[in-house]
Tab-separated table of C-alpha atoms and ligand atoms in Angstrom:
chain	number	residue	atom	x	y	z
A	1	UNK	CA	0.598	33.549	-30.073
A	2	UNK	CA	3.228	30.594	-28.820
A	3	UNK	CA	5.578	29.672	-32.041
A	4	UNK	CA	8.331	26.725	-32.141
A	5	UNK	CA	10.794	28.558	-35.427
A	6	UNK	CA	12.865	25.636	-36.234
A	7	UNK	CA	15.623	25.168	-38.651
A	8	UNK	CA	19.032	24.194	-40.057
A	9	UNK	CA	22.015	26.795	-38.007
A	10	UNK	CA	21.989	30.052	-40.603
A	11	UNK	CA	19.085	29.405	-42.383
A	12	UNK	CA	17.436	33.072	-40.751
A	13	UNK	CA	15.445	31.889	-37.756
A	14	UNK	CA	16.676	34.882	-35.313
A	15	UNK	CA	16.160	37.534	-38.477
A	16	UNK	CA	12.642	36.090	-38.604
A	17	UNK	CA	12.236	35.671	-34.853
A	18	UNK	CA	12.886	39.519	-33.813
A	19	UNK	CA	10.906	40.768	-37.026
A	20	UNK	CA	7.965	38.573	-35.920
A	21	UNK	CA	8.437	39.532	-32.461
A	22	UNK	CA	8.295	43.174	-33.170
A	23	UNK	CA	5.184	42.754	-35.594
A	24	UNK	CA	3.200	40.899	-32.605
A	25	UNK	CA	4.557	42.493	-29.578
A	26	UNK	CA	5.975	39.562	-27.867
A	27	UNK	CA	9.297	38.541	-27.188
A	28	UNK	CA	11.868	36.464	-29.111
A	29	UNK	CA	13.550	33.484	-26.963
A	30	UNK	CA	16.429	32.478	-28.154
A	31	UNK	CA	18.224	29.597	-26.063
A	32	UNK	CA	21.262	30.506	-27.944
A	33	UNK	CA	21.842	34.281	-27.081
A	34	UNK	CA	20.612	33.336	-23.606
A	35	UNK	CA	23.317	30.875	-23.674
A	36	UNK	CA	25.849	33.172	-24.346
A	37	UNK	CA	24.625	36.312	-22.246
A	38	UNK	CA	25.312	33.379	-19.686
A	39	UNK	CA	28.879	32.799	-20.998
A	40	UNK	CA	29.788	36.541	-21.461
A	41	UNK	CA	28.506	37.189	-18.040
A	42	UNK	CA	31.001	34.292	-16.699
A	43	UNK	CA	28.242	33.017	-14.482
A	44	UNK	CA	29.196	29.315	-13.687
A	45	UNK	CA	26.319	27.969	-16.005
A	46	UNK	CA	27.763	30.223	-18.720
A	47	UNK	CA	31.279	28.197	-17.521
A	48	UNK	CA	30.012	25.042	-18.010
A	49	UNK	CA	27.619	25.964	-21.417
A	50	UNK	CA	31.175	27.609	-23.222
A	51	UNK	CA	33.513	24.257	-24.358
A	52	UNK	CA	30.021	22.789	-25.294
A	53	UNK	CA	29.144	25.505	-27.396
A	54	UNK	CA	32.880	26.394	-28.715
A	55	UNK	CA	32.644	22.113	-30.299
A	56	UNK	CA	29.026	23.289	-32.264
A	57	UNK	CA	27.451	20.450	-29.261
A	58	UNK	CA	24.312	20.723	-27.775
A	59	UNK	CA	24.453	21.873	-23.789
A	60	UNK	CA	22.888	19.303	-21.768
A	61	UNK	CA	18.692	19.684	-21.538
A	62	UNK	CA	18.924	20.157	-17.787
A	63	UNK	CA	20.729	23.254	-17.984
A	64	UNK	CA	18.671	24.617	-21.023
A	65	UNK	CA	15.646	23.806	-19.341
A	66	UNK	CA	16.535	25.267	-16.308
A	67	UNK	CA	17.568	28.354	-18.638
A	68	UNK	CA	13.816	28.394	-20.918
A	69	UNK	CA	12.214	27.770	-17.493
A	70	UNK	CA	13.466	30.546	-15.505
A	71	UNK	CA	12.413	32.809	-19.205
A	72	UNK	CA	9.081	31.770	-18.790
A	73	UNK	CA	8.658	32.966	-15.310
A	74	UNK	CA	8.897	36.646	-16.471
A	75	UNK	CA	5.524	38.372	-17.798
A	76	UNK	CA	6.189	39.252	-20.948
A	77	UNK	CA	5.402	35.775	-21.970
A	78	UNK	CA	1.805	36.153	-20.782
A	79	UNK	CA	1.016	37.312	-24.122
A	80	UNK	CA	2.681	35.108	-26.144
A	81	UNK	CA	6.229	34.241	-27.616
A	82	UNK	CA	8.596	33.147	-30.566
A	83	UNK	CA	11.254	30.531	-29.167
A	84	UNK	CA	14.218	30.057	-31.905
A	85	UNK	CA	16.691	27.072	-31.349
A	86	UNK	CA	14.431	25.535	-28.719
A	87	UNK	CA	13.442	22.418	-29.074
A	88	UNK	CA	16.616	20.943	-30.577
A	89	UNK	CA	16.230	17.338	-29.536
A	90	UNK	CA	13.296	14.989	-29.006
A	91	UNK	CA	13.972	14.806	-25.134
A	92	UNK	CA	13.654	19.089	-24.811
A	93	UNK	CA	10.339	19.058	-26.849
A	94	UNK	CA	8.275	16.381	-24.485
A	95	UNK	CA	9.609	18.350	-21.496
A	96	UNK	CA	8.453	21.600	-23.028
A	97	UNK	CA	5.160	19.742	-23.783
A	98	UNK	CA	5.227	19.122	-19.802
A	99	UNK	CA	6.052	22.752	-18.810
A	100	UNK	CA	3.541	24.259	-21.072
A	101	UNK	CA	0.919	21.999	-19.589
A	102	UNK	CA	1.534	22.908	-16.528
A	103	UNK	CA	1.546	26.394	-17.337
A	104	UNK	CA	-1.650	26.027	-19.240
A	105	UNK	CA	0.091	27.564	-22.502
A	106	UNK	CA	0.606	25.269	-24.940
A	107	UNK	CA	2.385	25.800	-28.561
A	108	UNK	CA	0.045	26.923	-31.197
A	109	UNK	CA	2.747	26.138	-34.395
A	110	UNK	CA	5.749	25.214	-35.175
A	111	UNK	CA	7.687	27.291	-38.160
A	112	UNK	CA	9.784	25.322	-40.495
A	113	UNK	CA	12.738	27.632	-42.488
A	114	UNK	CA	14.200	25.798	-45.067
A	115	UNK	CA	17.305	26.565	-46.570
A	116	UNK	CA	19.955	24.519	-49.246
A	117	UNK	CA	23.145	23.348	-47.359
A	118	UNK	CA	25.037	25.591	-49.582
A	119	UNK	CA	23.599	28.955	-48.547
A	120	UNK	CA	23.982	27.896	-44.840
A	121	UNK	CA	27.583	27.279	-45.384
A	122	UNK	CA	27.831	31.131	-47.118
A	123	UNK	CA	25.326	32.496	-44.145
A	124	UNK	CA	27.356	31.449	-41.494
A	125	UNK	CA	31.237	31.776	-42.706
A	126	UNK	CA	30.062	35.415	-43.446
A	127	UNK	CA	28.149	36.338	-40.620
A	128	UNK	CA	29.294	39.304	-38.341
A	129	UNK	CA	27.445	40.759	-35.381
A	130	UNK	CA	28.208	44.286	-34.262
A	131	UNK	CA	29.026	44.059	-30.390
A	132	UNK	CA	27.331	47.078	-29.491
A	133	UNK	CA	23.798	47.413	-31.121
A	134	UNK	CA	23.304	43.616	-32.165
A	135	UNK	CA	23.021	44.736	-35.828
A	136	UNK	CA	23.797	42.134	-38.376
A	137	UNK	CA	26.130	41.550	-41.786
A	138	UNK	CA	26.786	38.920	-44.342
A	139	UNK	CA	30.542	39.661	-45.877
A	140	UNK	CA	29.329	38.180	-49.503
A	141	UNK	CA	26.352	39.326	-50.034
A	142	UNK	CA	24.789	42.012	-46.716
A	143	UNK	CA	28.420	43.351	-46.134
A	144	UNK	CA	29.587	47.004	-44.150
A	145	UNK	CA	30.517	50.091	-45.528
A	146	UNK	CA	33.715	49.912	-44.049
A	147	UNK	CA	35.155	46.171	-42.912
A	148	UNK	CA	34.550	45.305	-39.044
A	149	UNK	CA	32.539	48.424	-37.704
A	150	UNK	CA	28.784	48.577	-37.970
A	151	UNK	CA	27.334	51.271	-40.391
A	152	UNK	CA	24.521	52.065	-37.926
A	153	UNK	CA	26.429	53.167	-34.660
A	154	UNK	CA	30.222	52.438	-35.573
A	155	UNK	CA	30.211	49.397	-32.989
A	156	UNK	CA	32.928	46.381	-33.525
A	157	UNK	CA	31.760	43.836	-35.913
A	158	UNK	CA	32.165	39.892	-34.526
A	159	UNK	CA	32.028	36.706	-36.009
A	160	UNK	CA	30.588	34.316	-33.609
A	161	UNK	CA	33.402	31.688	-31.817
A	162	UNK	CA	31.141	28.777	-33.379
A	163	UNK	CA	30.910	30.434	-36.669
A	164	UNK	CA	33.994	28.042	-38.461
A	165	UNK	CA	34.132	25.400	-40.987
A	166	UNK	CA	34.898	22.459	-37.951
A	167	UNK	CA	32.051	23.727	-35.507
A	168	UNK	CA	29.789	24.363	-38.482
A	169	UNK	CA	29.947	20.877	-39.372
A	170	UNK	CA	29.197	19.331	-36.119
A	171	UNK	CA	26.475	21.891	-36.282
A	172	UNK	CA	24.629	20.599	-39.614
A	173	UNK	CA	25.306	16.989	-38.211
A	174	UNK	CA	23.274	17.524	-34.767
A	175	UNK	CA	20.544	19.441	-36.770
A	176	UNK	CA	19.849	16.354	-39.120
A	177	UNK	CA	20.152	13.163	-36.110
A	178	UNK	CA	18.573	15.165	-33.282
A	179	UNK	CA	16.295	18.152	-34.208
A	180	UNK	CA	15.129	16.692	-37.822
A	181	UNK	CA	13.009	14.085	-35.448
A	182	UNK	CA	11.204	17.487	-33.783
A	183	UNK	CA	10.336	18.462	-37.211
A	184	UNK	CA	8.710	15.231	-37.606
A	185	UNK	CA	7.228	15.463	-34.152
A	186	UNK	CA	5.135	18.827	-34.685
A	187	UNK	CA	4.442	17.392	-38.230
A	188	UNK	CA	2.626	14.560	-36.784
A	189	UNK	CA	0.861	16.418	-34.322
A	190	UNK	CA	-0.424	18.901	-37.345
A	191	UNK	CA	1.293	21.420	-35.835
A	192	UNK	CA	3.980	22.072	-38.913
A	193	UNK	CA	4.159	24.862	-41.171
A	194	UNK	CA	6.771	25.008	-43.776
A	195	UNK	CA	7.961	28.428	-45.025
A	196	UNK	CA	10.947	28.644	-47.855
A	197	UNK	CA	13.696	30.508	-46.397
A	198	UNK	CA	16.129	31.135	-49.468
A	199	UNK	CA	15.762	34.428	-50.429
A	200	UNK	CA	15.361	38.574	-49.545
A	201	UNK	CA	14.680	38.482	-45.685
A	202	UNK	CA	11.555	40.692	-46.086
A	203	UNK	CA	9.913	38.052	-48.773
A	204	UNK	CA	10.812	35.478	-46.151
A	205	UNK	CA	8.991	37.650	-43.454
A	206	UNK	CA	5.926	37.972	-45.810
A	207	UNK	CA	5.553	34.073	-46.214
A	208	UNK	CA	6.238	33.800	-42.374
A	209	UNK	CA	3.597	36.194	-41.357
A	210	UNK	CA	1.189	34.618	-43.515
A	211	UNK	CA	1.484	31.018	-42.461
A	212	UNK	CA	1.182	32.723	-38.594
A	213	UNK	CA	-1.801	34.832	-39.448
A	214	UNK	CA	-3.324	31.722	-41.475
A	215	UNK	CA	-2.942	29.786	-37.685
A	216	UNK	CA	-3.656	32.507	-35.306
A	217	UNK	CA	-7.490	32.604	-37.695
A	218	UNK	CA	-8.222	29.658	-36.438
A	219	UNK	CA	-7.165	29.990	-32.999
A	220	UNK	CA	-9.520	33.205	-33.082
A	221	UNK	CA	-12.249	31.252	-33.911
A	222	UNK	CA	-11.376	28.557	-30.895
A	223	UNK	CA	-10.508	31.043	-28.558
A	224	UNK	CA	-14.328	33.016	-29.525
A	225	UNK	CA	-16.213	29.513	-29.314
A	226	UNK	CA	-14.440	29.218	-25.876
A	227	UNK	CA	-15.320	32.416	-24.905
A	228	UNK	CA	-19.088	31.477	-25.899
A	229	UNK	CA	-18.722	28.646	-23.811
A	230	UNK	CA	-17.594	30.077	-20.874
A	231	UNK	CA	-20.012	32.915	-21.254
A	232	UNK	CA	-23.201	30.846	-21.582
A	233	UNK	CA	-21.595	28.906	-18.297
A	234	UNK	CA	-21.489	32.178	-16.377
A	235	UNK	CA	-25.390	32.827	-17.693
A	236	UNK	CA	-26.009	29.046	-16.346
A	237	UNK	CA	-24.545	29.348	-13.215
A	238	UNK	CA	-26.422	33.156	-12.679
A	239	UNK	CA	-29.768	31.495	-13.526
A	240	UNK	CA	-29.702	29.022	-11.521
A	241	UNK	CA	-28.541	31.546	-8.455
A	242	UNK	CA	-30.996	33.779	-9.798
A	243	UNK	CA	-33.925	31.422	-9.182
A	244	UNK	CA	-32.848	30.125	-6.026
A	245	UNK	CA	-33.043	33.539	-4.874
A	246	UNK	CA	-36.163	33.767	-6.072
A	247	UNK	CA	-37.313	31.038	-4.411
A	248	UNK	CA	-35.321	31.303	-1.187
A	249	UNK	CA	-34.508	35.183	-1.467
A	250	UNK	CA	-31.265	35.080	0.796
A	251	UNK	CA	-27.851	35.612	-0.559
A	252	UNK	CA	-26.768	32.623	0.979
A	253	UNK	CA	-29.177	30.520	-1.347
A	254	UNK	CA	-28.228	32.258	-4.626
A	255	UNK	CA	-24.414	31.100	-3.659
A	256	UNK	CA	-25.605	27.557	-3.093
A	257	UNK	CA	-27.286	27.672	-6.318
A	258	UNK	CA	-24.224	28.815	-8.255
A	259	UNK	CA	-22.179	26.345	-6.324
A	260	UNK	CA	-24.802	23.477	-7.009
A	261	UNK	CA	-23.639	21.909	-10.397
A	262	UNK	CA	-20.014	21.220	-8.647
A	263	UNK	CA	-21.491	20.168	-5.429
A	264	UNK	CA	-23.705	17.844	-7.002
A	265	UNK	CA	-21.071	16.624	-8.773
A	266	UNK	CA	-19.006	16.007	-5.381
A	267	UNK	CA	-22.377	14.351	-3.599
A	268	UNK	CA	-22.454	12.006	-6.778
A	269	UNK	CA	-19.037	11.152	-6.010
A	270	UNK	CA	-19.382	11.530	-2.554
A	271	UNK	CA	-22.319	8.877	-2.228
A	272	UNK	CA	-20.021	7.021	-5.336
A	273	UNK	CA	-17.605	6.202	-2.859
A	274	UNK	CA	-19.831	5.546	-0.012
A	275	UNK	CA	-21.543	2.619	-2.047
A	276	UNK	CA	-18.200	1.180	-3.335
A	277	UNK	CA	-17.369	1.029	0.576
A	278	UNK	CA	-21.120	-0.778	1.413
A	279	UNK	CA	-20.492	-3.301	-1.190
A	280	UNK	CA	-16.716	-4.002	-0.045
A	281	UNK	CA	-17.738	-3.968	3.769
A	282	UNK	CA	-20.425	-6.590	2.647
A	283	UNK	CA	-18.322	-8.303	0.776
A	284	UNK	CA	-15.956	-8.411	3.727
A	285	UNK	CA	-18.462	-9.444	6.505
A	286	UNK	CA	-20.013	-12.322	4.055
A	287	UNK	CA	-16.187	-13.514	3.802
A	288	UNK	CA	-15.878	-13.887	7.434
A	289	UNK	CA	-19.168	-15.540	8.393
A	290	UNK	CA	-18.122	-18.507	5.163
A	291	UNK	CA	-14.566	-18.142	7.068
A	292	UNK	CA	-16.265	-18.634	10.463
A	293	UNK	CA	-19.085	-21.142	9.538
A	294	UNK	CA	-16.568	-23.079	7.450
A	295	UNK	CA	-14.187	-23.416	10.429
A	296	UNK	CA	-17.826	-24.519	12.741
A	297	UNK	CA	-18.019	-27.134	10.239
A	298	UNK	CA	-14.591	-28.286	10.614
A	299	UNK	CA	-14.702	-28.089	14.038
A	300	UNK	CA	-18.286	-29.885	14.727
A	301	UNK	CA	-16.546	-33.051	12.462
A	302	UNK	CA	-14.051	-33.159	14.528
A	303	UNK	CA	-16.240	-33.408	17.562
A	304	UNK	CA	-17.997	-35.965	15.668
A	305	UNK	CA	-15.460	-38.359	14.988
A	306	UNK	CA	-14.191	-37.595	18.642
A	307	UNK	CA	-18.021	-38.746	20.110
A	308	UNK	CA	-17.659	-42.038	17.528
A	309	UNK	CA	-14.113	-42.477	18.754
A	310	UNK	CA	-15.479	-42.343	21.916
A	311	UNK	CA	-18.573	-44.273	21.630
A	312	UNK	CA	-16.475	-46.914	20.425
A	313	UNK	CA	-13.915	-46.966	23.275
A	314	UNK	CA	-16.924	-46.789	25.648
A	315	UNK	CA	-18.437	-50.104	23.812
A	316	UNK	CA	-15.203	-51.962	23.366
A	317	UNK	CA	-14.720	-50.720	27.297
A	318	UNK	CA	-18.119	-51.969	28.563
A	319	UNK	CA	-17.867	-55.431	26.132
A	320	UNK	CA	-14.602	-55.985	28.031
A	321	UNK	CA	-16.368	-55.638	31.485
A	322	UNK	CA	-19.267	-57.810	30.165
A	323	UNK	CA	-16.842	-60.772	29.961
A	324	UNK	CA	-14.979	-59.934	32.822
A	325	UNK	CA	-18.203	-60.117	34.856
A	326	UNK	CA	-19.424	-63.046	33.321
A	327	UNK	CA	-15.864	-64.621	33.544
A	328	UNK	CA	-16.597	-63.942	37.404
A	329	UNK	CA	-20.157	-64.881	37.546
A	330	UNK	CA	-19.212	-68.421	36.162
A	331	UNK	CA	-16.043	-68.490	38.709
A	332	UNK	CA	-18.229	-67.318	41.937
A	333	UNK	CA	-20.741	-70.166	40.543
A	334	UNK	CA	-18.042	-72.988	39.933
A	335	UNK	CA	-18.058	-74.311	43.565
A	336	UNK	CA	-21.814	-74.302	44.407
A	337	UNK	CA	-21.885	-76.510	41.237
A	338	UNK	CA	-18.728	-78.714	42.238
A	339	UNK	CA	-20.903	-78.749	46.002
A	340	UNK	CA	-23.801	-79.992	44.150
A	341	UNK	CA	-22.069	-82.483	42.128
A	342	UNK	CA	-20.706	-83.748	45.580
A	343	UNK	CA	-23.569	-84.212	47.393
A	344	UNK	CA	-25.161	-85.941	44.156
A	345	UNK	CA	-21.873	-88.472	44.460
A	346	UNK	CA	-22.422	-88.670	48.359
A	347	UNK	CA	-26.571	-89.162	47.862
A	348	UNK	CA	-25.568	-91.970	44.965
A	349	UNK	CA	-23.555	-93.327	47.073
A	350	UNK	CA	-26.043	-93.785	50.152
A	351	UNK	CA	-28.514	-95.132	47.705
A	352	UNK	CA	-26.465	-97.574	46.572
A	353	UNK	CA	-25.366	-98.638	49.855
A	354	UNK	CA	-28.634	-98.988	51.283
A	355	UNK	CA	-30.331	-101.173	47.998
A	356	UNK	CA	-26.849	-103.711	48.773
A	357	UNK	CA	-28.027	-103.929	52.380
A	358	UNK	CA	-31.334	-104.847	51.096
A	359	UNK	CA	-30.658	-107.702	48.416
A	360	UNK	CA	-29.726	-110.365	51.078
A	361	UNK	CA	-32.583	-110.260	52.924
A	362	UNK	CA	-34.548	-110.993	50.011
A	363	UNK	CA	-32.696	-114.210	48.751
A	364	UNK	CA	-33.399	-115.672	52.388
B	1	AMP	P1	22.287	29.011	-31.839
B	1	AMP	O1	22.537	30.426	-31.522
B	1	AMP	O2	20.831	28.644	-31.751
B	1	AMP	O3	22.921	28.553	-33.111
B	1	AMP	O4	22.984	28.165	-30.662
B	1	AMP	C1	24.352	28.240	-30.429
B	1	AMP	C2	24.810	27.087	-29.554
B	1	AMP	O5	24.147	27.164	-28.311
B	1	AMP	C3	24.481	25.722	-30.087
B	1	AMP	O6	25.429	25.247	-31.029
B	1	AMP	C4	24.469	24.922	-28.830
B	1	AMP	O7	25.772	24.631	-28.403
B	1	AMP	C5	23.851	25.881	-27.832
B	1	AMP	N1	22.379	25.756	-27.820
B	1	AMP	C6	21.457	26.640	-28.203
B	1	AMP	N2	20.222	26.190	-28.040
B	1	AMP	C7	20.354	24.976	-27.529
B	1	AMP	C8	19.437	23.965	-27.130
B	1	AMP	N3	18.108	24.127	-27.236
B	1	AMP	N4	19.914	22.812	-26.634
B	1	AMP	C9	21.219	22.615	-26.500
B	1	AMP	N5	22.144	23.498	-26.860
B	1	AMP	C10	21.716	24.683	-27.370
């Protein structure tokens, strides 16, 4: 059993917490008495935990983190435990959340004492402690037989350094702005009880243990169905080794068999993985060849319009020689026709010389 006993300063949550603890046989955490085991011992977190305590502050959740997690390293926890003044902000309850996740032990209920504001002020002004046996006294209405010295073993009675009017005050106020919300937390997560805790500490006890025993009912049932569950997994698992035995007979085979629901689980993943890599690779390769024939497209316009460009220097080029050679042509020809003209003029010219020789002659 893993209880959360939360509550207003005084209203009985370590009375409650060590009688629960000794009914169940598992330990009562306190973060408080740890606290100031840590202070009396002068060790330096006790150093640094003692002003904060003295002003009824909360220490800082690193160092009462560090103190809950170091308590849950030791074994008597396996079983189960009662933690009294821890959680007492929103902050310490997620990060107890964590821790007991990792540790695979997570709260089963939170206890809710509640008490009127008057009877807290009256529990804690008259509170002593005796310094030797840890038992306790209320001066108005629990008190000694004789003032300051315990009845039981004669020890030194104390009243606690944060047990004044000032400190008690900054007390109340922390409870209602920071651990009220943690109330509300477990309440949400329908993991509340509410006991009343006015009244004779064992009728307090009897609705306590009944709002535990209520809880830890059903958590019998859950913790039988998950036993079913893991039992009828074990009968699975032997089947299955049984029959590959059967059918292979070797030891070896039997293993495999027990091993083959997780291994076929891993191939499924396994071949998973494998086809989410095909798909990507494809993806990939198809990428580069549009990358690649995309850039051959590019390039072969390029080459296109450098062949046109070409083409049409090479044309303008051989047009340009055209009329240069025909520019020639007609100048190499130019004097054979000038000669010809010529010897027209000269052969004229004969001709008419010849037909003025000839007209005389024919007058006579
Ligand atoms: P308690 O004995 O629970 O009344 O605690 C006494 C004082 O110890 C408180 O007033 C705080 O200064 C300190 N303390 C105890 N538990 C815590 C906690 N969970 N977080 C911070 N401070 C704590």
């Amino acid at each position: 059993m893993r209880l959360v006993l939360l509550g207003a300063p005084g209203c009985g949550k370590g009375t409650q917490g060590q009688l629960l603890a000794e009914q169940y046989r598992i330990p009562e955490i306190s973060t408080g008495d740890l606290l100031r085991k840590a202070v009396a011992a002068g060790t330096p977190l006790g150093k640094a935990a003692k002003a904060v305590m003295d002003a009824g502050k909360l220490v800082s959740d690193e160092i009462v983190m560090g103190v809950i997690r170091e308590r849950m390293q030791q074994p008597d926890t396996r079983q189960g435990f009662i933690l009294d003044g821890f959680p007492r902000n929103l902050a310490q309850a997620e990060q107890l959340d964590e821790l007991f996740e990792e540790l695979g032990r997570p709260i089963d209920l939170a206890v809710l004492i509640e008490v009127e504001v008057d009877s807290i002020l009256q529990r804690l002004l008259g509170r002593r402690t005796c310094v030797s046996c840890g038992a306790s006294y209320n001066m108005f209405y629990a008190p000694p037989r004789m003032d300051d010295s315990c009845d039981e073993c004669g020890g030194r009675l104390k009243r606690r350094s944060d047990d004044n009017e000032e400190t008690i005050g900054n007390r109340l106020r922390i409870y209602e702005t920071q651990t009220l919300p943690v109330v509300e937390r477990y309440r949400e997560q329908g993991r509340l009880r509410v006991i009343q805790g006015s009244g004779e500490i064992q009728d307090v006890f009897r609705a306590l243990s009944k709002a535990v025993e209520e809880v830890r009912a059903t958590l019998g049932s859950r913790d039988r169905s998950a036993a079913i569950r893991r039992a009828v997994a074990r009968k699975q698992n032997t089947a299955r080794g049984g029959s590959a035995a059967k059918a292979g007979g070797s030891g070896k085979a039997a293993k495999k068999a027990a091993a083959a629901p997780a291994a076929g689980k891993k191939k499924a993943a396994k071949k998973k993985v494998q086809a989410k890599k095909k798909v990507q690779a494809k993806k990939k390769t198809a990428g580069k060849k549009a990358a690649v024939s995309r850039k051959k497209a590019v390039a072969g316009k390029k080459v296109a319009k450098k062949k046109i460009t070409k083409k049409k220097v090479s044309a303008k080029k051989v047009a340009k020689k055209k009329t240069v050679t025909k520019r020639k042509a007609t100048a190499r020809k130019a004097p054979v026709k000038k000669k010809a003209a010529s010897k027209k003029k000269a052969a004229k010219k004969a001709a008419r010389k010849k037909a003025a020789k000839k007209k005389p002659a024919r007058k006579r």
